[in-house]
PDB file of C-alpha atoms in Angstrom:
ATOM      1  CA  UNK A   1      44.561   8.360-150.712  1.00 45.00           C
ATOM      2  CA  UNK A   2      44.391   8.308-146.956  1.00 49.00           C
ATOM      3  CA  UNK A   3      47.225   7.713-144.561  1.00 50.00           C
ATOM      4  CA  UNK A   4      46.925   6.359-141.083  1.00 51.00           C
ATOM      5  CA  UNK A   5      49.332   7.111-138.253  1.00 50.00           C
ATOM      6  CA  UNK A   6      50.142   4.245-135.942  1.00 51.00           C
ATOM      7  CA  UNK A   7      51.606   4.766-132.486  1.00 48.00           C
ATOM      8  CA  UNK A   8      54.916   3.054-131.755  1.00 50.00           C
ATOM      9  CA  UNK A   9      54.579  -0.207-129.986  1.00 50.00           C
ATOM     10  CA  UNK A  10      57.140   0.588-127.252  1.00 49.00           C
ATOM     11  CA  UNK A  11      56.538   3.890-125.567  1.00 46.00           C
ATOM     12  CA  UNK A  12      58.381   4.956-122.468  1.00 48.00           C
ATOM     13  CA  UNK A  13      55.901   5.693-119.745  1.00 46.00           C
ATOM     14  CA  UNK A  14      56.498   8.806-117.745  1.00 47.00           C
ATOM     15  CA  UNK A  15      57.323   8.171-114.110  1.00 53.00           C
ATOM     16  CA  UNK A  16      54.306   8.437-111.917  1.00 70.00           C
ATOM     17  CA  UNK A  17      53.886  11.035-109.220  1.00 79.00           C
ATOM     18  CA  UNK A  18      54.483   8.441-106.519  1.00 78.00           C
ATOM     19  CA  UNK A  19      57.813   7.370-108.042  1.00 79.00           C
ATOM     20  CA  UNK A  20      58.968  10.971-108.361  1.00 81.00           C
ATOM     21  CA  UNK A  21      58.005  11.676-104.756  1.00 81.00           C
ATOM     22  CA  UNK A  22      59.913   8.592-103.587  1.00 83.00           C
ATOM     23  CA  UNK A  23      63.021   9.631-105.494  1.00 83.00           C
ATOM     24  CA  UNK A  24      62.743  13.125-104.070  1.00 83.00           C
ATOM     25  CA  UNK A  25      62.541  11.737-100.509  1.00 84.00           C
ATOM     26  CA  UNK A  26      65.569   9.505-101.095  1.00 83.00           C
ATOM     27  CA  UNK A  27      67.638  12.359-102.480  1.00 81.00           C
ATOM     28  CA  UNK A  28      66.528  14.621 -99.637  1.00 82.00           C
ATOM     29  CA  UNK A  29      67.508  11.977 -97.066  1.00 82.00           C
ATOM     30  CA  UNK A  30      70.934  11.507 -98.679  1.00 80.00           C
ATOM     31  CA  UNK A  31      71.540  15.261 -98.753  1.00 79.00           C
ATOM     32  CA  UNK A  32      70.465  15.648 -95.129  1.00 80.00           C
ATOM     33  CA  UNK A  33      72.410  12.696 -93.715  1.00 79.00           C
ATOM     34  CA  UNK A  34      75.428  12.668 -96.031  1.00 81.00           C
ATOM     35  CA  UNK A  35      77.809  13.851 -93.324  1.00 83.00           C
ATOM     36  CA  UNK A  36      76.407  11.401 -90.776  1.00 82.00           C
ATOM     37  CA  UNK A  37      76.737   8.516 -93.238  1.00 80.00           C
ATOM     38  CA  UNK A  38      80.325   9.484 -94.023  1.00 84.00           C
ATOM     39  CA  UNK A  39      81.218   9.631 -90.321  1.00 84.00           C
ATOM     40  CA  UNK A  40      79.494   6.282 -89.715  1.00 81.00           C
ATOM     41  CA  UNK A  41      81.511   4.681 -92.509  1.00 83.00           C
ATOM     42  CA  UNK A  42      84.709   6.119 -91.026  1.00 85.00           C
ATOM     43  CA  UNK A  43      83.939   4.559 -87.627  1.00 84.00           C
ATOM     44  CA  UNK A  44      82.588   1.253 -88.912  1.00 84.00           C
ATOM     45  CA  UNK A  45      85.353   0.743 -91.476  1.00 84.00           C
ATOM     46  CA  UNK A  46      88.070  -0.325 -89.003  1.00 85.00           C
ATOM     47  CA  UNK A  47      85.639  -2.599 -87.162  1.00 86.00           C
ATOM     48  CA  UNK A  48      84.646  -4.319 -90.401  1.00 87.00           C
ATOM     49  CA  UNK A  49      88.323  -4.709 -91.317  1.00 87.00           C
ATOM     50  CA  UNK A  50      89.032  -6.293 -87.912  1.00 86.00           C
ATOM     51  CA  UNK A  51      86.134  -8.721 -88.358  1.00 88.00           C
ATOM     52  CA  UNK A  52      87.210  -9.742 -91.869  1.00 89.00           C
ATOM     53  CA  UNK A  53      90.845 -10.199 -90.835  1.00 85.00           C
ATOM     54  CA  UNK A  54      89.759 -12.316 -87.863  1.00 86.00           C
ATOM     55  CA  UNK A  55      88.201 -14.806 -90.296  1.00 86.00           C
ATOM     56  CA  UNK A  56      91.243 -15.132 -92.588  1.00 86.00           C
ATOM     57  CA  UNK A  57      93.987 -17.722 -92.640  1.00 83.00           C
ATOM     58  CA  UNK A  58      97.536 -16.955 -91.520  1.00 78.00           C
ATOM     59  CA  UNK A  59      98.789 -16.607 -95.083  1.00 77.00           C
ATOM     60  CA  UNK A  60      95.992 -14.391 -96.343  1.00 79.00           C
ATOM     61  CA  UNK A  61      96.160 -12.053 -93.303  1.00 75.00           C
ATOM     62  CA  UNK A  62      99.560 -10.852 -94.549  1.00 75.00           C
ATOM     63  CA  UNK A  63      98.316 -10.063 -98.068  1.00 77.00           C
ATOM     64  CA  UNK A  64      96.368  -7.168 -99.571  1.00 79.00           C
ATOM     65  CA  UNK A  65      93.261  -9.273-100.114  1.00 80.00           C
ATOM     66  CA  UNK A  66      90.585  -7.844 -97.819  1.00 79.00           C
ATOM     67  CA  UNK A  67      87.921 -10.509 -98.338  1.00 86.00           C
ATOM     68  CA  UNK A  68      88.474 -13.930 -96.731  1.00 83.00           C
ATOM     69  CA  UNK A  69      89.069 -16.681 -99.260  1.00 82.00           C
ATOM     70  CA  UNK A  70      87.989 -19.272 -96.697  1.00 82.00           C
ATOM     71  CA  UNK A  71      86.133 -18.413 -93.501  1.00 85.00           C
ATOM     72  CA  UNK A  72      88.322 -19.546 -90.615  1.00 83.00           C
ATOM     73  CA  UNK A  73      85.851 -19.653 -87.713  1.00 87.00           C
ATOM     74  CA  UNK A  74      88.341 -21.816 -85.829  1.00 86.00           C
ATOM     75  CA  UNK A  75      90.458 -18.706 -85.152  1.00 85.00           C
ATOM     76  CA  UNK A  76      88.211 -17.828 -82.209  1.00 88.00           C
ATOM     77  CA  UNK A  77      88.675 -21.277 -80.711  1.00 88.00           C
ATOM     78  CA  UNK A  78      92.435 -20.944 -81.193  1.00 86.00           C
ATOM     79  CA  UNK A  79      92.413 -17.694 -79.209  1.00 87.00           C
ATOM     80  CA  UNK A  80      90.852 -19.460 -76.227  1.00 88.00           C
ATOM     81  CA  UNK A  81      93.251 -22.396 -76.612  1.00 86.00           C
ATOM     82  CA  UNK A  82      96.395 -20.216 -76.758  1.00 85.00           C
ATOM     83  CA  UNK A  83      95.514 -17.754 -73.986  1.00 84.00           C
ATOM     84  CA  UNK A  84      93.751 -17.417 -70.631  1.00 87.00           C
ATOM     85  CA  UNK A  85      90.967 -15.389 -72.223  1.00 87.00           C
ATOM     86  CA  UNK A  86      88.216 -16.869 -70.061  1.00 90.00           C
ATOM     87  CA  UNK A  87      90.091 -16.098 -66.846  1.00 90.00           C
ATOM     88  CA  UNK A  88      90.911 -12.591 -68.051  1.00 91.00           C
ATOM     89  CA  UNK A  89      87.230 -12.058 -68.835  1.00 92.00           C
ATOM     90  CA  UNK A  90      86.198 -13.100 -65.318  1.00 94.00           C
ATOM     91  CA  UNK A  91      88.814 -10.780 -63.808  1.00 94.00           C
ATOM     92  CA  UNK A  92      87.612  -7.909 -65.980  1.00 94.00           C
ATOM     93  CA  UNK A  93      83.989  -8.543 -65.046  1.00 93.00           C
ATOM     94  CA  UNK A  94      84.921  -8.556 -61.357  1.00 94.00           C
ATOM     95  CA  UNK A  95      86.931  -5.336 -61.739  1.00 95.00           C
ATOM     96  CA  UNK A  96      84.272  -3.542 -63.795  1.00 93.00           C
ATOM     97  CA  UNK A  97      81.292  -4.871 -61.829  1.00 94.00           C
ATOM     98  CA  UNK A  98      82.585  -4.238 -58.310  1.00 95.00           C
ATOM     99  CA  UNK A  99      84.228  -0.969 -59.339  1.00 94.00           C
ATOM    100  CA  UNK A 100      80.951   0.322 -60.771  1.00 94.00           C
ATOM    101  CA  UNK A 101      78.934  -0.848 -57.759  1.00 95.00           C
ATOM    102  CA  UNK A 102      81.346   0.679 -55.233  1.00 95.00           C
ATOM    103  CA  UNK A 103      81.455   3.920 -57.201  1.00 94.00           C
ATOM    104  CA  UNK A 104      77.664   4.251 -57.145  1.00 94.00           C
ATOM    105  CA  UNK A 105      77.408   3.438 -53.438  1.00 94.00           C
ATOM    106  CA  UNK A 106      79.968   6.107 -52.562  1.00 93.00           C
ATOM    107  CA  UNK A 107      79.372   8.782 -55.206  1.00 93.00           C
ATOM    108  CA  UNK A 108      75.569   9.113 -55.144  1.00 93.00           C
ATOM    109  CA  UNK A 109      75.380  10.206 -51.453  1.00 92.00           C
ATOM    110  CA  UNK A 110      78.250  12.674 -51.939  1.00 92.00           C
ATOM    111  CA  UNK A 111      76.598  14.185 -55.008  1.00 92.00           C
ATOM    112  CA  UNK A 112      73.311  14.438 -53.097  1.00 91.00           C
ATOM    113  CA  UNK A 113      75.005  16.219 -50.196  1.00 90.00           C
ATOM    114  CA  UNK A 114      76.756  18.685 -52.504  1.00 90.00           C
ATOM    115  CA  UNK A 115      73.555  19.366 -54.461  1.00 88.00           C
ATOM    116  CA  UNK A 116      70.898  19.453 -51.725  1.00 85.00           C
ATOM    117  CA  UNK A 117      72.301  19.826 -48.206  1.00 84.00           C
ATOM    118  CA  UNK A 118      73.244  23.206 -46.803  1.00 83.00           C
ATOM    119  CA  UNK A 119      76.421  23.128 -44.724  1.00 83.00           C
ATOM    120  CA  UNK A 120      79.439  25.309 -44.212  1.00 86.00           C
ATOM    121  CA  UNK A 121      82.203  24.679 -46.738  1.00 83.00           C
ATOM    122  CA  UNK A 122      79.922  23.046 -49.316  1.00 84.00           C
ATOM    123  CA  UNK A 123      81.327  25.065 -52.220  1.00 87.00           C
ATOM    124  CA  UNK A 124      84.882  24.448 -51.045  1.00 90.00           C
ATOM    125  CA  UNK A 125      84.208  20.708 -50.884  1.00 89.00           C
ATOM    126  CA  UNK A 126      82.815  20.767 -54.417  1.00 88.00           C
ATOM    127  CA  UNK A 127      85.850  22.736 -55.586  1.00 89.00           C
ATOM    128  CA  UNK A 128      88.169  20.114 -54.074  1.00 89.00           C
ATOM    129  CA  UNK A 129      86.251  17.342 -55.835  1.00 88.00           C
ATOM    130  CA  UNK A 130      86.597  19.117 -59.176  1.00 87.00           C
ATOM    131  CA  UNK A 131      90.281  19.808 -58.495  1.00 87.00           C
ATOM    132  CA  UNK A 132      91.035  16.101 -58.087  1.00 85.00           C
ATOM    133  CA  UNK A 133      89.827  15.571 -61.668  1.00 84.00           C
ATOM    134  CA  UNK A 134      92.794  17.646 -62.868  1.00 84.00           C
ATOM    135  CA  UNK A 135      95.375  15.500 -61.057  1.00 82.00           C
ATOM    136  CA  UNK A 136      96.876  12.794 -63.318  1.00 83.00           C
ATOM    137  CA  UNK A 137      96.994   9.366 -61.632  1.00 81.00           C
ATOM    138  CA  UNK A 138     100.645   8.977 -62.612  1.00 82.00           C
ATOM    139  CA  UNK A 139     101.580  11.784 -60.198  1.00 85.00           C
ATOM    140  CA  UNK A 140     100.569   9.781 -57.118  1.00 86.00           C
ATOM    141  CA  UNK A 141     101.294   6.320 -58.547  1.00 87.00           C
ATOM    142  CA  UNK A 142     104.462   5.679 -56.510  1.00 89.00           C
ATOM    143  CA  UNK A 143     103.194   6.631 -53.013  1.00 90.00           C
ATOM    144  CA  UNK A 144      99.854   4.899 -53.605  1.00 91.00           C
ATOM    145  CA  UNK A 145     101.624   1.766 -54.815  1.00 91.00           C
ATOM    146  CA  UNK A 146     103.781   1.739 -51.670  1.00 92.00           C
ATOM    147  CA  UNK A 147     100.663   1.941 -49.513  1.00 92.00           C
ATOM    148  CA  UNK A 148      99.093  -1.066 -51.206  1.00 92.00           C
ATOM    149  CA  UNK A 149     102.408  -2.959 -51.145  1.00 91.00           C
ATOM    150  CA  UNK A 150     102.649  -2.531 -47.373  1.00 92.00           C
ATOM    151  CA  UNK A 151      99.065  -3.768 -47.098  1.00 90.00           C
ATOM    152  CA  UNK A 152     100.032  -6.875 -49.079  1.00 88.00           C
ATOM    153  CA  UNK A 153      97.451  -6.322 -51.829  1.00 88.00           C
ATOM    154  CA  UNK A 154      99.749  -5.939 -54.816  1.00 88.00           C
ATOM    155  CA  UNK A 155      99.595  -8.547 -57.597  1.00 87.00           C
ATOM    156  CA  UNK A 156      95.804  -8.362 -57.229  1.00 90.00           C
ATOM    157  CA  UNK A 157      93.010  -6.175 -58.553  1.00 91.00           C
ATOM    158  CA  UNK A 158      91.913  -4.945 -55.118  1.00 93.00           C
ATOM    159  CA  UNK A 159      94.076  -1.771 -55.255  1.00 93.00           C
ATOM    160  CA  UNK A 160      91.929  -0.805 -58.267  1.00 93.00           C
ATOM    161  CA  UNK A 161      88.560  -1.835 -56.804  1.00 94.00           C
ATOM    162  CA  UNK A 162      88.717  -0.682 -53.177  1.00 93.00           C
ATOM    163  CA  UNK A 163      89.432   3.020 -53.968  1.00 92.00           C
ATOM    164  CA  UNK A 164      86.029   3.165 -55.646  1.00 92.00           C
ATOM    165  CA  UNK A 165      84.525   3.056 -52.141  1.00 92.00           C
ATOM    166  CA  UNK A 166      85.888   6.572 -51.706  1.00 89.00           C
ATOM    167  CA  UNK A 167      83.991   7.912 -54.704  1.00 86.00           C
ATOM    168  CA  UNK A 168      84.910   9.070 -58.169  1.00 89.00           C
ATOM    169  CA  UNK A 169      85.318  12.790 -58.839  1.00 90.00           C
ATOM    170  CA  UNK A 170      83.971  12.713 -62.385  1.00 90.00           C
ATOM    171  CA  UNK A 171      80.893  10.724 -61.373  1.00 91.00           C
ATOM    172  CA  UNK A 172      80.236  12.993 -58.397  1.00 92.00           C
ATOM    173  CA  UNK A 173      80.461  16.027 -60.656  1.00 90.00           C
ATOM    174  CA  UNK A 174      78.006  14.647 -63.237  1.00 89.00           C
ATOM    175  CA  UNK A 175      75.545  13.444 -60.599  1.00 90.00           C
ATOM    176  CA  UNK A 176      75.686  16.707 -58.714  1.00 90.00           C
ATOM    177  CA  UNK A 177      75.000  18.682 -61.892  1.00 87.00           C
ATOM    178  CA  UNK A 178      71.966  16.508 -62.566  1.00 88.00           C
ATOM    179  CA  UNK A 179      70.599  16.606 -59.018  1.00 88.00           C
ATOM    180  CA  UNK A 180      70.549  20.395 -58.830  1.00 88.00           C
ATOM    181  CA  UNK A 181      68.119  20.404 -61.776  1.00 85.00           C
ATOM    182  CA  UNK A 182      65.507  18.450 -59.763  1.00 85.00           C
ATOM    183  CA  UNK A 183      62.968  20.887 -58.274  1.00 86.00           C
ATOM    184  CA  UNK A 184      63.318  21.346 -54.537  1.00 85.00           C
ATOM    185  CA  UNK A 185      59.569  20.936 -54.073  1.00 86.00           C
ATOM    186  CA  UNK A 186      60.002  17.153 -54.238  1.00 84.00           C
ATOM    187  CA  UNK A 187      62.537  16.982 -51.423  1.00 84.00           C
ATOM    188  CA  UNK A 188      60.641  19.583 -49.371  1.00 83.00           C
ATOM    189  CA  UNK A 189      57.454  17.524 -49.682  1.00 87.00           C
ATOM    190  CA  UNK A 190      59.345  14.414 -48.567  1.00 84.00           C
ATOM    191  CA  UNK A 191      60.676  16.207 -45.484  1.00 84.00           C
ATOM    192  CA  UNK A 192      57.181  17.462 -44.637  1.00 85.00           C
ATOM    193  CA  UNK A 193      56.017  13.845 -44.722  1.00 83.00           C
ATOM    194  CA  UNK A 194      58.714  13.004 -42.171  1.00 83.00           C
ATOM    195  CA  UNK A 195      61.391  11.497 -44.424  1.00 82.00           C
ATOM    196  CA  UNK A 196      64.987  11.742 -43.297  1.00 84.00           C
ATOM    197  CA  UNK A 197      67.745  12.736 -45.696  1.00 83.00           C
ATOM    198  CA  UNK A 198      68.579   9.072 -46.301  1.00 86.00           C
ATOM    199  CA  UNK A 199      64.971   8.123 -47.052  1.00 87.00           C
ATOM    200  CA  UNK A 200      64.606  11.182 -49.269  1.00 87.00           C
ATOM    201  CA  UNK A 201      67.662  10.073 -51.202  1.00 87.00           C
ATOM    202  CA  UNK A 202      66.436   6.498 -51.582  1.00 86.00           C
ATOM    203  CA  UNK A 203      62.716   7.141 -52.140  1.00 87.00           C
ATOM    204  CA  UNK A 204      62.741  10.396 -54.112  1.00 86.00           C
ATOM    205  CA  UNK A 205      66.123  11.345 -55.553  1.00 87.00           C
ATOM    206  CA  UNK A 206      67.431   8.011 -56.829  1.00 88.00           C
ATOM    207  CA  UNK A 207      64.255   7.094 -58.798  1.00 88.00           C
ATOM    208  CA  UNK A 208      64.280  10.528 -60.449  1.00 87.00           C
ATOM    209  CA  UNK A 209      68.020  10.375 -61.164  1.00 87.00           C
ATOM    210  CA  UNK A 210      68.057   6.976 -62.861  1.00 87.00           C
ATOM    211  CA  UNK A 211      69.192   8.311 -66.271  1.00 85.00           C
ATOM    212  CA  UNK A 212      72.169  10.127 -64.718  1.00 87.00           C
ATOM    213  CA  UNK A 213      73.036   7.143 -62.517  1.00 90.00           C
ATOM    214  CA  UNK A 214      72.913   4.842 -65.550  1.00 88.00           C
ATOM    215  CA  UNK A 215      75.151   7.223 -67.492  1.00 87.00           C
ATOM    216  CA  UNK A 216      77.872   7.404 -64.812  1.00 91.00           C
ATOM    217  CA  UNK A 217      77.598   3.636 -64.284  1.00 91.00           C
ATOM    218  CA  UNK A 218      78.277   3.035 -67.977  1.00 89.00           C
ATOM    219  CA  UNK A 219      81.156   5.515 -67.934  1.00 89.00           C
ATOM    220  CA  UNK A 220      82.726   3.678 -65.004  1.00 92.00           C
ATOM    221  CA  UNK A 221      82.086   0.224 -66.459  1.00 92.00           C
ATOM    222  CA  UNK A 222      83.682   1.128 -69.781  1.00 90.00           C
ATOM    223  CA  UNK A 223      86.639   2.745 -68.020  1.00 92.00           C
ATOM    224  CA  UNK A 224      87.308  -0.363 -65.946  1.00 92.00           C
ATOM    225  CA  UNK A 225      86.818  -2.651 -68.938  1.00 92.00           C
ATOM    226  CA  UNK A 226      89.361  -0.719 -71.028  1.00 90.00           C
ATOM    227  CA  UNK A 227      91.782   0.141 -68.215  1.00 91.00           C
ATOM    228  CA  UNK A 228      95.330  -0.890 -69.063  1.00 91.00           C
ATOM    229  CA  UNK A 229      97.523   1.242 -66.835  1.00 90.00           C
ATOM    230  CA  UNK A 230      96.036   0.105 -63.523  1.00 90.00           C
ATOM    231  CA  UNK A 231      96.239  -3.669 -64.109  1.00 91.00           C
ATOM    232  CA  UNK A 232      99.723  -3.277 -65.576  1.00 90.00           C
ATOM    233  CA  UNK A 233     100.870  -1.438 -62.453  1.00 90.00           C
ATOM    234  CA  UNK A 234      99.343  -3.669 -59.783  1.00 90.00           C
ATOM    235  CA  UNK A 235      98.978  -7.171 -61.214  1.00 87.00           C
ATOM    236  CA  UNK A 236     102.484  -7.262 -62.711  1.00 77.00           C
ATOM    237  CA  UNK A 237     103.594 -10.711 -63.753  1.00 78.00           C
ATOM    238  CA  UNK A 238     100.706 -12.493 -62.036  1.00 79.00           C
ATOM    239  CA  UNK A 239      98.938 -13.682 -65.166  1.00 83.00           C
ATOM    240  CA  UNK A 240      96.039 -15.151 -63.186  1.00 85.00           C
ATOM    241  CA  UNK A 241      94.881 -11.635 -62.243  1.00 88.00           C
ATOM    242  CA  UNK A 242      95.303  -9.979 -65.629  1.00 91.00           C
ATOM    243  CA  UNK A 243      92.399  -8.185 -67.278  1.00 92.00           C
ATOM    244  CA  UNK A 244      91.415  -8.322 -70.923  1.00 91.00           C
ATOM    245  CA  UNK A 245      93.240  -5.141 -71.894  1.00 90.00           C
ATOM    246  CA  UNK A 246      96.527  -6.318 -70.412  1.00 89.00           C
ATOM    247  CA  UNK A 247      96.062  -9.861 -71.677  1.00 88.00           C
ATOM    248  CA  UNK A 248      95.262  -8.635 -75.183  1.00 88.00           C
ATOM    249  CA  UNK A 249      98.458  -6.573 -75.313  1.00 87.00           C
ATOM    250  CA  UNK A 250     100.495  -9.597 -74.237  1.00 85.00           C
ATOM    251  CA  UNK A 251      98.691 -11.853 -76.704  1.00 85.00           C
ATOM    252  CA  UNK A 252      99.512  -9.433 -79.500  1.00 82.00           C
ATOM    253  CA  UNK A 253     103.185  -9.427 -78.505  1.00 78.00           C
ATOM    254  CA  UNK A 254     103.382 -13.231 -78.683  1.00 77.00           C
ATOM    255  CA  UNK A 255     101.397 -13.483 -81.951  1.00 71.00           C
ATOM    256  CA  UNK A 256     102.617 -10.373 -83.732  1.00 71.00           C
ATOM    257  CA  UNK A 257     102.821 -12.101 -87.130  1.00 72.00           C
ATOM    258  CA  UNK A 258      99.474 -13.895 -86.803  1.00 79.00           C
ATOM    259  CA  UNK A 259      97.205 -10.970 -87.457  1.00 83.00           C
ATOM    260  CA  UNK A 260      94.154 -13.169 -87.865  1.00 85.00           C
ATOM    261  CA  UNK A 261      94.445 -14.423 -84.268  1.00 87.00           C
ATOM    262  CA  UNK A 262      95.233 -10.940 -82.986  1.00 87.00           C
ATOM    263  CA  UNK A 263      92.154  -9.506 -84.690  1.00 88.00           C
ATOM    264  CA  UNK A 264      90.026 -12.398 -83.447  1.00 89.00           C
ATOM    265  CA  UNK A 265      91.119 -11.687 -79.882  1.00 88.00           C
ATOM    266  CA  UNK A 266      90.483  -7.966 -80.406  1.00 88.00           C
ATOM    267  CA  UNK A 267      86.977  -8.685 -81.668  1.00 88.00           C
ATOM    268  CA  UNK A 268      86.216 -10.914 -78.686  1.00 88.00           C
ATOM    269  CA  UNK A 269      87.391  -8.222 -76.257  1.00 89.00           C
ATOM    270  CA  UNK A 270      85.477  -5.431 -78.011  1.00 87.00           C
ATOM    271  CA  UNK A 271      82.203  -7.269 -78.611  1.00 86.00           C
ATOM    272  CA  UNK A 272      80.859  -7.151 -75.003  1.00 85.00           C
ATOM    273  CA  UNK A 273      81.358  -3.378 -74.828  1.00 85.00           C
ATOM    274  CA  UNK A 274      79.547  -2.865 -78.121  1.00 84.00           C
ATOM    275  CA  UNK A 275      76.680  -5.113 -77.036  1.00 86.00           C
ATOM    276  CA  UNK A 276      76.272  -3.319 -73.683  1.00 83.00           C
ATOM    277  CA  UNK A 277      76.294   0.096 -75.328  1.00 80.00           C
ATOM    278  CA  UNK A 278      73.874  -1.041 -78.050  1.00 80.00           C
ATOM    279  CA  UNK A 279      71.236  -2.072 -75.503  1.00 80.00           C
ATOM    280  CA  UNK A 280      71.910   0.813 -73.092  1.00 76.00           C
ATOM    281  CA  UNK A 281      72.485   3.655 -75.542  1.00 73.00           C
ATOM    282  CA  UNK A 282      69.020   5.149 -75.021  1.00 75.00           C
ATOM    283  CA  UNK A 283      69.360   5.591 -71.272  1.00 71.00           C
ATOM    284  CA  UNK A 284      73.019   6.557 -71.675  1.00 69.00           C
ATOM    285  CA  UNK A 285      72.262   9.370 -74.115  1.00 72.00           C
ATOM    286  CA  UNK A 286      69.294  10.472 -72.011  1.00 68.00           C
ATOM    287  CA  UNK A 287      71.428  10.670 -68.885  1.00 64.00           C
ATOM    288  CA  UNK A 288      74.183  12.651 -70.581  1.00 64.00           C
ATOM    289  CA  UNK A 289      71.670  14.986 -72.240  1.00 65.00           C
ATOM    290  CA  UNK A 290      69.741  15.686 -69.048  1.00 60.00           C
ATOM    291  CA  UNK A 291      72.863  16.392 -67.020  1.00 56.00           C
ATOM    292  CA  UNK A 292      72.597  20.105 -66.264  1.00 48.00           C
ATOM    293  CA  UNK A 293      75.290  22.739 -66.383  1.00 45.00           C
ATOM    294  CA  UNK A 294      73.998  24.921 -63.578  1.00 45.00           C
ATOM    295  CA  UNK A 295      76.425  26.021 -60.906  1.00 44.00           C
TER     296      UNK A 295
END
C-alpha cells in the first residue's frame, strides 16, 4: 500500500530579497531621521491646528473637536470685510520693501569698507558697529521719538524706514564676515585693471556676495514684516498706517471669542512669509552657511 504526500494548497511565500531590502531601507531611514521627523511634527502641529480652526464655524471653534464639521471658506472673506487687511498688507509691503532696499544700499558699502579698505580706526569702527547691536531699542525710544515728532513724521511709517539709510549693525556684521572670506586676488586684479573702489564693489564684490546679500535681505524683510513694537510706537491710533502685526493684534482684541476668524487672519498674515521662505530657503541657507567667522 503506497501513500502519496500532497503539498498544501496555500503556502506562504517567503519575502523576496527585494522586499527585504526595501523594508531595511525604510527602517534605516526612520531610525536615521526619527528626531528630525519628531521636530518637524512639533513645528507643523500648531500651523495645522491654526489652519483647521480657520475653517471651522463659530460654534465648533469653541469645542474640543479638531476636525471641521463643515468647511467654512467664507471665514477668509469675513476677515477682509471686518478689517483693513488689504491696507495693512500694503503698508507692511512698503515698510518691508523700502526698509530692505535702504538697508542694502547703506550696509553693503560699509561692510565692504570694513572688510577690504585699509584706514586708521577701522577696527574701532567695526567695534562700534558691533556695540550698537547690544543696545536695546527701548533705551533710546524716547529721545528718538521726540526727534521724529519735531520733524512731523509721527503717525507714519517713515520713522521706521528712513533710519535704514544709515545701515543696520547686524547686516553689516554678517556681510563683513562674508566679504573677508573672498580672496584678495580678485580685488587686486580689479585694481590692476583700473577699477575704482566703487567699480570693484559693483563689478566684483556684489556678484560674489549674492548669497550673503540675499540672507541679510531676508533677515531684514522678515524683521520688518513681523515688527510690532515700531509700528505701535510711531503709527499710534492712525489705523490707515498700521502694519499687519499691529492690525492682527487689534483684530484679535475685537474678535477674541471668534477663534475661527482670528486663526483665519493669522493664517493670512503668516502665509506670505512661509511662501517667501519656501522659495528662497536655498539661497538663504547658503548665505548663512557661507558667512565666515574670521576676525
